[in-house]
Coordinates of C-alpha atoms and ligand atoms in Angstrom, one line a residue:
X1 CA 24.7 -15.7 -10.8
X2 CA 23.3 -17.6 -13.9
X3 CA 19.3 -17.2 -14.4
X4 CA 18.8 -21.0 -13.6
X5 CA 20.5 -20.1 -10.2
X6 CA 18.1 -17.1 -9.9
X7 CA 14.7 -19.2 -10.4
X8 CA 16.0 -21.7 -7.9
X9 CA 16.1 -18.9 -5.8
X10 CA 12.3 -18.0 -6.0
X11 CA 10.6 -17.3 -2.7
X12 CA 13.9 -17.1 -0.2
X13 CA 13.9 -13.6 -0.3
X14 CA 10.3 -13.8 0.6
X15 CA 8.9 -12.8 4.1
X16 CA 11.8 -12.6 6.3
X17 CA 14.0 -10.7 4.5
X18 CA 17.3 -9.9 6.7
X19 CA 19.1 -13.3 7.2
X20 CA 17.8 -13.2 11.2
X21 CA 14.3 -11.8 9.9
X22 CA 14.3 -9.3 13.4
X23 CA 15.0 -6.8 11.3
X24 CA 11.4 -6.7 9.9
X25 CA 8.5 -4.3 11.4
X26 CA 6.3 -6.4 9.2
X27 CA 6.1 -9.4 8.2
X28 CA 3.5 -10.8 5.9
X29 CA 3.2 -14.6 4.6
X30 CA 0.4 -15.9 2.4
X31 CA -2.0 -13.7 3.6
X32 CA -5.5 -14.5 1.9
X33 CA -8.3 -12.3 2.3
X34 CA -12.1 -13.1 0.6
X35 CA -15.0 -11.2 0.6
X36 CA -18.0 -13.0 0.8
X37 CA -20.8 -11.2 -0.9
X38 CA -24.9 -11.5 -0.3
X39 CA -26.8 -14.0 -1.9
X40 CA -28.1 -13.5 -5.2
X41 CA -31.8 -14.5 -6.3
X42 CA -31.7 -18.0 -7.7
X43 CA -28.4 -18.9 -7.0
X44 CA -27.5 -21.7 -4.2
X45 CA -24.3 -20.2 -3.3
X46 CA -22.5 -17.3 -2.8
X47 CA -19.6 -15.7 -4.5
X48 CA -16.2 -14.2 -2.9
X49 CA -14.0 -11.0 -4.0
X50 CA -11.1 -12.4 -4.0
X51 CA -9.3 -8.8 -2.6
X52 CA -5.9 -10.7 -1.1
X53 CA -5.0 -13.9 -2.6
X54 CA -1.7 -15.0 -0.8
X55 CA 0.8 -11.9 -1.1
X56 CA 4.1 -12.3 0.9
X57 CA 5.7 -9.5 1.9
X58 CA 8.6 -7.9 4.1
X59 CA 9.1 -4.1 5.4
X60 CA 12.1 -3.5 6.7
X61 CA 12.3 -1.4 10.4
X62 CA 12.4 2.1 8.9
X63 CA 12.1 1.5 5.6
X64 CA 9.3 2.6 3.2
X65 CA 7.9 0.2 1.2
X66 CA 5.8 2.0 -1.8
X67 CA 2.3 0.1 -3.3
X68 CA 1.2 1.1 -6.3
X69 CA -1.8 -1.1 -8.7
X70 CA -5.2 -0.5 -10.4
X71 CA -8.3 0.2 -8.6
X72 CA -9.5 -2.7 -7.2
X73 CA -5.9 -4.4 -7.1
X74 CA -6.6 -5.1 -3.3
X75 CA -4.4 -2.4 -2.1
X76 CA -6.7 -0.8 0.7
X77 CA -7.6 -4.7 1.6
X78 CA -3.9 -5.7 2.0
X79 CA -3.7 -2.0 4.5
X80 CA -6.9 -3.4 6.5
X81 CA -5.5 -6.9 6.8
X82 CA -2.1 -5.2 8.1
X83 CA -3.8 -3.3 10.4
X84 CA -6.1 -6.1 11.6
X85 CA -9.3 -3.9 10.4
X86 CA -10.5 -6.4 7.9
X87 CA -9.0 -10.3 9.5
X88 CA -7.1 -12.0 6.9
X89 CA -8.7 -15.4 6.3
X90 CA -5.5 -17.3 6.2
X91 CA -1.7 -16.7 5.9
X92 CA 0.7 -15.1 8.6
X93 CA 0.4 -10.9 9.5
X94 CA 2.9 -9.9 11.6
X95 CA 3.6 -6.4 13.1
X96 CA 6.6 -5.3 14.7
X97 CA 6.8 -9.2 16.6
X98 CA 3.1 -9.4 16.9
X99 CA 1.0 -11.9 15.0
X100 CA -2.2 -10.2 14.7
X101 CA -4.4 -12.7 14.2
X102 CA -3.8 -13.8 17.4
X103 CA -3.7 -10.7 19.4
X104 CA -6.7 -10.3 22.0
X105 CA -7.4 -7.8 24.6
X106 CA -4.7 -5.1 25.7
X107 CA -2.3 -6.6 22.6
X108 CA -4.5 -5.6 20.0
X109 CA -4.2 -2.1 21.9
X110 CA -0.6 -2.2 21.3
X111 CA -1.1 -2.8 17.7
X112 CA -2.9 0.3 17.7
X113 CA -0.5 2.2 19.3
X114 CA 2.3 0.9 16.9
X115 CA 0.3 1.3 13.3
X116 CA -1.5 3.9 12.6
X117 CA -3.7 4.4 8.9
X118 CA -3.4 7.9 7.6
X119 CA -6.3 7.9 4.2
X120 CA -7.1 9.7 1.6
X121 CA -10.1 11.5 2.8
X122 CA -9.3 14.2 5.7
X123 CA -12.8 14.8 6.4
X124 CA -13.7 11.5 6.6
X125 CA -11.0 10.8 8.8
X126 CA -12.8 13.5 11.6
X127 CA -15.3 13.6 13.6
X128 CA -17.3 16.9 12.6
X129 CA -19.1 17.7 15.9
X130 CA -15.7 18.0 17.7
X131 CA -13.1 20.4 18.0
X132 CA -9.5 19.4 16.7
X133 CA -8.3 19.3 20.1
X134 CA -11.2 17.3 21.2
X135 CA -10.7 14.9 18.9
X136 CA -6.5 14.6 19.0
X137 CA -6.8 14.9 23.3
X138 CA -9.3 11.9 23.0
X139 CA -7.0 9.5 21.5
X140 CA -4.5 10.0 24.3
X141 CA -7.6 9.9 26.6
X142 CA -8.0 6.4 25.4
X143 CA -5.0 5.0 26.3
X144 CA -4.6 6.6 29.5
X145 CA -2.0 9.4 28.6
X146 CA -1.5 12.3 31.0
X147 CA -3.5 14.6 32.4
X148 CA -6.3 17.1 30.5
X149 CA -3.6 20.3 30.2
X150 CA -1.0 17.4 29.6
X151 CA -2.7 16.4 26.5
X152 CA -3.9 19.6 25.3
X153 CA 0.4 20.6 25.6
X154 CA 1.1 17.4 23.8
X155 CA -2.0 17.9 20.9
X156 CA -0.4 21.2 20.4
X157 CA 3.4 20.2 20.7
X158 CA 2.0 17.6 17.6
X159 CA 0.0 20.3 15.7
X160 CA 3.1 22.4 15.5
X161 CA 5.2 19.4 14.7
X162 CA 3.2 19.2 11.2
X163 CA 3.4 22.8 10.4
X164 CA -0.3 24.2 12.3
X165 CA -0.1 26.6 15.3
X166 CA -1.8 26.2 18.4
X167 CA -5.0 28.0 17.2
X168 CA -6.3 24.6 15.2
X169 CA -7.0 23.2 18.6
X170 CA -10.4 25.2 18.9
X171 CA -11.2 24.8 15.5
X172 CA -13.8 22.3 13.6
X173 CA -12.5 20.6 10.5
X174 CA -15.0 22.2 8.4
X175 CA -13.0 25.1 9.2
X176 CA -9.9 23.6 7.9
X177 CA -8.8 22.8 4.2
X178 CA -8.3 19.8 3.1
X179 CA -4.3 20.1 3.3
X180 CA -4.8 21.3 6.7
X181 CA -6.5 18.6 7.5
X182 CA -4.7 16.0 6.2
X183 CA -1.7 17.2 8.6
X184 CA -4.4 16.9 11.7
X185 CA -5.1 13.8 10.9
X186 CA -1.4 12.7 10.5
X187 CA 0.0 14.6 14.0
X188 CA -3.4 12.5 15.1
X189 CA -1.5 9.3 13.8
X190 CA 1.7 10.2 15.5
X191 CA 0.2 11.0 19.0
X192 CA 0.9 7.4 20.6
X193 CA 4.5 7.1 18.8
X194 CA 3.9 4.8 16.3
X195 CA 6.4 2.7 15.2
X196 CA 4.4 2.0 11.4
X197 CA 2.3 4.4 9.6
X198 CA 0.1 3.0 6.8
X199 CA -0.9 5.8 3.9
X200 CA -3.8 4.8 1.9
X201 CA -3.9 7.2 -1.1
X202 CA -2.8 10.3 1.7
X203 CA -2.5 13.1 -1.1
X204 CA -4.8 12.0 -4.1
X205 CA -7.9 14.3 -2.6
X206 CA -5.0 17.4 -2.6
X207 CA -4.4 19.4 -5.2
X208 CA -1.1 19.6 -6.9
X209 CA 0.9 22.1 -4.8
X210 CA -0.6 21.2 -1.3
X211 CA 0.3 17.2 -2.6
X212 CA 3.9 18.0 -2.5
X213 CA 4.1 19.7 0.9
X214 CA 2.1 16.8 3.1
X215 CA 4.5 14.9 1.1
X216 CA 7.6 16.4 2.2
X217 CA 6.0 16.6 5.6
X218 CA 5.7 12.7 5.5
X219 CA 9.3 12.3 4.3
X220 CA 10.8 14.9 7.3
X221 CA 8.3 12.9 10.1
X222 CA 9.9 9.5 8.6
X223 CA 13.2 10.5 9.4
X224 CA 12.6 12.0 12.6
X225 CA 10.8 9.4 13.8
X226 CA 12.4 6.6 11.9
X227 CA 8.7 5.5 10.6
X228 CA 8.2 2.7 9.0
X229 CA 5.7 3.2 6.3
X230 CA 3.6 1.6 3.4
X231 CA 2.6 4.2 1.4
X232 CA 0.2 3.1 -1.2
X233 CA -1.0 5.4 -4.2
X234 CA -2.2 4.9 -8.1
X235 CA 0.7 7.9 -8.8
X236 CA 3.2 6.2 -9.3
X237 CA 5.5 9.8 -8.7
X238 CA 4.6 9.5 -5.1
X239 CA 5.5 6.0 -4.9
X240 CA 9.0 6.9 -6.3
X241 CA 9.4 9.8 -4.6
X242 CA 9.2 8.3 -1.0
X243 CA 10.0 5.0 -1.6
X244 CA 12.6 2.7 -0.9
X245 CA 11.1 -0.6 -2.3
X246 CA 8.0 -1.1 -4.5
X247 CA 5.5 -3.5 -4.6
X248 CA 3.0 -4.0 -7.7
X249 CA -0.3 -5.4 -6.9
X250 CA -2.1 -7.1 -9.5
X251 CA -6.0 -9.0 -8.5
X252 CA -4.9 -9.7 -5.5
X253 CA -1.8 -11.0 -5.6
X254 CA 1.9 -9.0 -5.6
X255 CA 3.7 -9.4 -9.3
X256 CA 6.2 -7.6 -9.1
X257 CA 8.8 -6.0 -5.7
X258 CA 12.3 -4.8 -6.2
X259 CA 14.2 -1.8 -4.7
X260 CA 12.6 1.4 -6.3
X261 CA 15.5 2.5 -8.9
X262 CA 15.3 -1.1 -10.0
X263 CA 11.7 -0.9 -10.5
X264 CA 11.8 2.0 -12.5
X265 CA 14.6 1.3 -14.4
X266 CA 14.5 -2.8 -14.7
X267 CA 11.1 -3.9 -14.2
X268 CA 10.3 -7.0 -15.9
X269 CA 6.5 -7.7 -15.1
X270 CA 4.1 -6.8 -18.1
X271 CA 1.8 -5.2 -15.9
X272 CA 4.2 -3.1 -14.1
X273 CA 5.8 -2.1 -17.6
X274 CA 2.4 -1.0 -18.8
X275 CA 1.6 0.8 -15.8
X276 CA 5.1 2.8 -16.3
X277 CA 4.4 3.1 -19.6
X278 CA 0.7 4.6 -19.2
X279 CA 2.6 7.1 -16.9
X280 CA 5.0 8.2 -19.3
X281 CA 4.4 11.5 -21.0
X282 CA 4.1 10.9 -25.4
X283 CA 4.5 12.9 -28.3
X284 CA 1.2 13.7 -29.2
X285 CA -0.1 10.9 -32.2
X286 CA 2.2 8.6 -30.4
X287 CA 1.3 4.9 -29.7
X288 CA 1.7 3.4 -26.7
X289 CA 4.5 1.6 -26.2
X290 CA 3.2 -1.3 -23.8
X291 CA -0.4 -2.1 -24.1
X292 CA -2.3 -4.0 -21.1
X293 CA -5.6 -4.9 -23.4
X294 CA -9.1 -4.4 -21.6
X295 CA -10.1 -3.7 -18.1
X296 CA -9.2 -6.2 -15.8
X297 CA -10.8 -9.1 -14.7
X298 CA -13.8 -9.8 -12.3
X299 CA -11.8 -10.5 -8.5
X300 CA -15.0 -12.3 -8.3
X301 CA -14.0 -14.8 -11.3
X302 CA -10.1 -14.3 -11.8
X303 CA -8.4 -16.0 -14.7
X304 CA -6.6 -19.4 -14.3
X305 CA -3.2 -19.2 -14.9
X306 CA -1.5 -16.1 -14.6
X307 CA -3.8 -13.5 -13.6
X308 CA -2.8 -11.2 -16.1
X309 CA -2.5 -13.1 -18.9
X310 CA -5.9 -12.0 -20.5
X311 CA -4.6 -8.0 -20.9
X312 CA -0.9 -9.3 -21.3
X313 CA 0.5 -9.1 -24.9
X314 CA 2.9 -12.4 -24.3
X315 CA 0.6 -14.3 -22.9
X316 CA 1.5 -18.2 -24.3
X317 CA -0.6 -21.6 -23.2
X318 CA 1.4 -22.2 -20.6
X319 CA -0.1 -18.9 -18.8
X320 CA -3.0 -20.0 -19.2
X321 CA -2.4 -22.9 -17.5
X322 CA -0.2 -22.5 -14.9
X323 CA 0.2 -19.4 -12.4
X324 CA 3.2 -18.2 -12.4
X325 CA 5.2 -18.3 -8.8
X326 CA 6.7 -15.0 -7.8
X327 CA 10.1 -15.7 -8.5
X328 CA 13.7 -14.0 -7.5
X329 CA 15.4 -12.4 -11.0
X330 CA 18.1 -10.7 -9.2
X331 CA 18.9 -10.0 -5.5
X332 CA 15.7 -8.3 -4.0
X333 CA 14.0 -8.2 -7.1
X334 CA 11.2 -10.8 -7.3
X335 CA 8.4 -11.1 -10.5
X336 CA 5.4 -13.0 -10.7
X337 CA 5.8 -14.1 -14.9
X338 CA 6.8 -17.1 -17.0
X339 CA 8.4 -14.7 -19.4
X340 CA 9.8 -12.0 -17.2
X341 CA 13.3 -12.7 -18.8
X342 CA 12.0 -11.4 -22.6
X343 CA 9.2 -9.3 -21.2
X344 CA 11.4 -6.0 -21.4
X345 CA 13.0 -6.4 -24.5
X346 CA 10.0 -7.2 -26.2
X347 CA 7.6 -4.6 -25.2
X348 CA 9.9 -1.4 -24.1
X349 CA 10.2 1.0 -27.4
X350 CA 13.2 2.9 -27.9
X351 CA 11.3 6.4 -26.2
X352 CA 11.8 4.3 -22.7
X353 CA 9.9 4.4 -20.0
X354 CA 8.9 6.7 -16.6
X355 CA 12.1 9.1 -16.3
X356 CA 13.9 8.2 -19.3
X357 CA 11.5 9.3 -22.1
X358 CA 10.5 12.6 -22.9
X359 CA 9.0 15.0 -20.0
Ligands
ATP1 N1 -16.1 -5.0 2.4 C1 -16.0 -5.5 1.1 N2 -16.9 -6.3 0.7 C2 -16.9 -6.8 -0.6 N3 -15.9 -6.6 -1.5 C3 -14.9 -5.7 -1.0 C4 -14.9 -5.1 0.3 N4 -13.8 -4.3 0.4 C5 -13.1 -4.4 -0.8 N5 -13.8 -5.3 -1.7 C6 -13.4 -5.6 -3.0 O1 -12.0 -6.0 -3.0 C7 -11.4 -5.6 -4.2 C8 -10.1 -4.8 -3.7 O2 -10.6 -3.6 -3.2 P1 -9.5 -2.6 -2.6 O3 -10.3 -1.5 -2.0 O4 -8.6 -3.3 -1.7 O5 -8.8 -2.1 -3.9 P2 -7.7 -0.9 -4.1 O6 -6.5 -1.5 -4.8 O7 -7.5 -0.2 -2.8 O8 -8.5 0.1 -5.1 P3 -8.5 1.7 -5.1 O9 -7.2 2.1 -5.8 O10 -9.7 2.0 -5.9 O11 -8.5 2.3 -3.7 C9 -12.3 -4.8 -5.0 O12 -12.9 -5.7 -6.0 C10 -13.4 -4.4 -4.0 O13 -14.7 -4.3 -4.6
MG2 MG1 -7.8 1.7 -2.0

């Protein structure tokens, strides 16, 4: 395939994916989705966060699709707008065959049966003033599941499932660390068999050696349950540890997706080379090897153009000017950058980047 071939291709391996597109748990099309903040004193109008700003995506039924970005990329938002918690303003969401913006009533139950949001904060996630069986037993309890000694079999069938024995179902979660309770709160998430499971950030309040077990934990319940996940996270080791794709978010928008190994070995996008390359252990006195200049831009306010052409070290006039579509550079590898074909050449040193430097 010659690279005029691959441009012409931009955007048909967008949303859809598999020739049929039934293949897809979700499906996500130009989804836009603007905060509007409170008005300031002297001002006549009233400025938007621009958190989602038309990302496409695709996951693929059982597949794990890995999100990785700065803080304040829109990460979270895109999870909320997935999950219908925070309404996308325009575009297409759709969950395994359900549109959710459309879904009223005993649907939008359904959606809540089929994705479930597993966070970063454990504690947060739990109600303090009940028990762990309380809480777990009043999911099921919502949606009408079995009887009272039913539920408690089934909320300690799923507390064993993630590694806690049946005492944890009289216990508070103050009385739990935060490991513990991070696999609560997952067997909490797989109680109404969930077909998705959305992880915002599910290890980064867990210290090193309790990150890797609910991380294994997550990978064993994947396959046991053939999950489909999004698992976001800044690290990007535990994006390409349980990933099959990756996605790079950039304000707002997706720059960069391709199959994991391909991201980490090929990627093409500045931003996502500079992340890698921020990741990547040095010699000590070393310079970097990719630079993104600055702290990015106001989401309020973001830059005409390509969005990351203010940080990016190729930036030309024609970034300024024009925003770049998110184009197909090989099969299932897309990039949002005029000069994604001389991006890698020019900016990756000879130490490489994440896996093939130095460790
Ligand atoms: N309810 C809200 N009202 C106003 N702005 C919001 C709201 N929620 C999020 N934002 C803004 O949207 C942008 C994206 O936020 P988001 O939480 O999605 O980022 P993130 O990529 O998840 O960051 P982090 O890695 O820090 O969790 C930020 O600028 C944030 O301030
Ligand atoms: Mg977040």
């Amino acid at each position: 395939m010659t690279e005029t071939d691959l441009r012409t291709l931009g955007g048909s391996a967008g949303p859809g994916g598999g020739a049929d597109g039934t293949s897809d748990m979700v499906v996500i099309e130009n989804a836009v989705k603007h905060f509007l903040l409170p008005r300031r004193a002297f001002r006549r109008t009233r400025d938007h966060v621009h958190s989602v700003d038309g990302v496409s995506l695709r996951i693929g039924a059982g597949e794990v699709l890995g999100l990785v970005g700065e803080s304040g990329s829109g990460k979270s938002t895109l999870a909320r707008v997935l999950l219908h918690l925070a309404p996308a303003d325009a575009g297409r969401v759709v969950v395994d065959g359900m549109d959710v913006r459309k879904l009223r009533g005993a649907e939008s139950k359904r959606l809540r049966r089929t994705a479930q949001l597993v966070f970063q904060d454990p504690h947060a996630a739990m109600d303090p003033r009940m028990t762990i069986g309380e809480s777990l037993s009043a999911v099921l309890a919502q949606h009408r599941m079995g009887t009272a000694e039913e539920r408690r079999k089934k909320v300690e069938d799923g507390l064993r499932e993630v590694g806690l024995d049946e005492s944890y179902v009289d216990r508070y979660p103050a009385e739990c660390s935060g490991g513990q309770l991070q696999r609560v709160v997952i067997a909490r998430a797989l109680l109404l068999g969930p077909k998705l499971l959305v992880c915002d950030e599910p290890t980064s309040a867990l210290d090193a050696s309790v990150q890797a077990k609910v991380l294994n934990l997550l990978s064993r319940l994947r396959r046991e349950h053939h999950l489909t996940m999004l698992m976001i996270s800044h690290d990007l080791r535990v994006v390409r540890l349980i990933s099959d794709r990756v996605a790079v978010m950039y304000l707002g928008q997706v720059v960069e997706i391709a199959d994991r190994d391909q991201l980490f070995d090929a990627a093409t996008h500045p931003y996502t080379l500079a992340l890698l390359d921020a990741a990547t252990p040095k010699r000590p006195g070393s310079e970097p090897t990719v630079a993104a200049r600055g702290e990015p831009p106001s989401p309020i306010h973001p830059p005409e153009g390509c969005r990351f052409r203010t940080r990016c070290p190729l930036a030309t006039e024609r970034c300024r000017t024009q925003m770049p579509p998110l184009q197909a550079v090989a099969p299932g590898h897309e990039v949002r950058c005029h000069r994604w074909d001389e991006a890698r050449a020019a900016l990756v040193g000879e130490g490489g980047l994440v896996g093939e430097g130095e460790s």
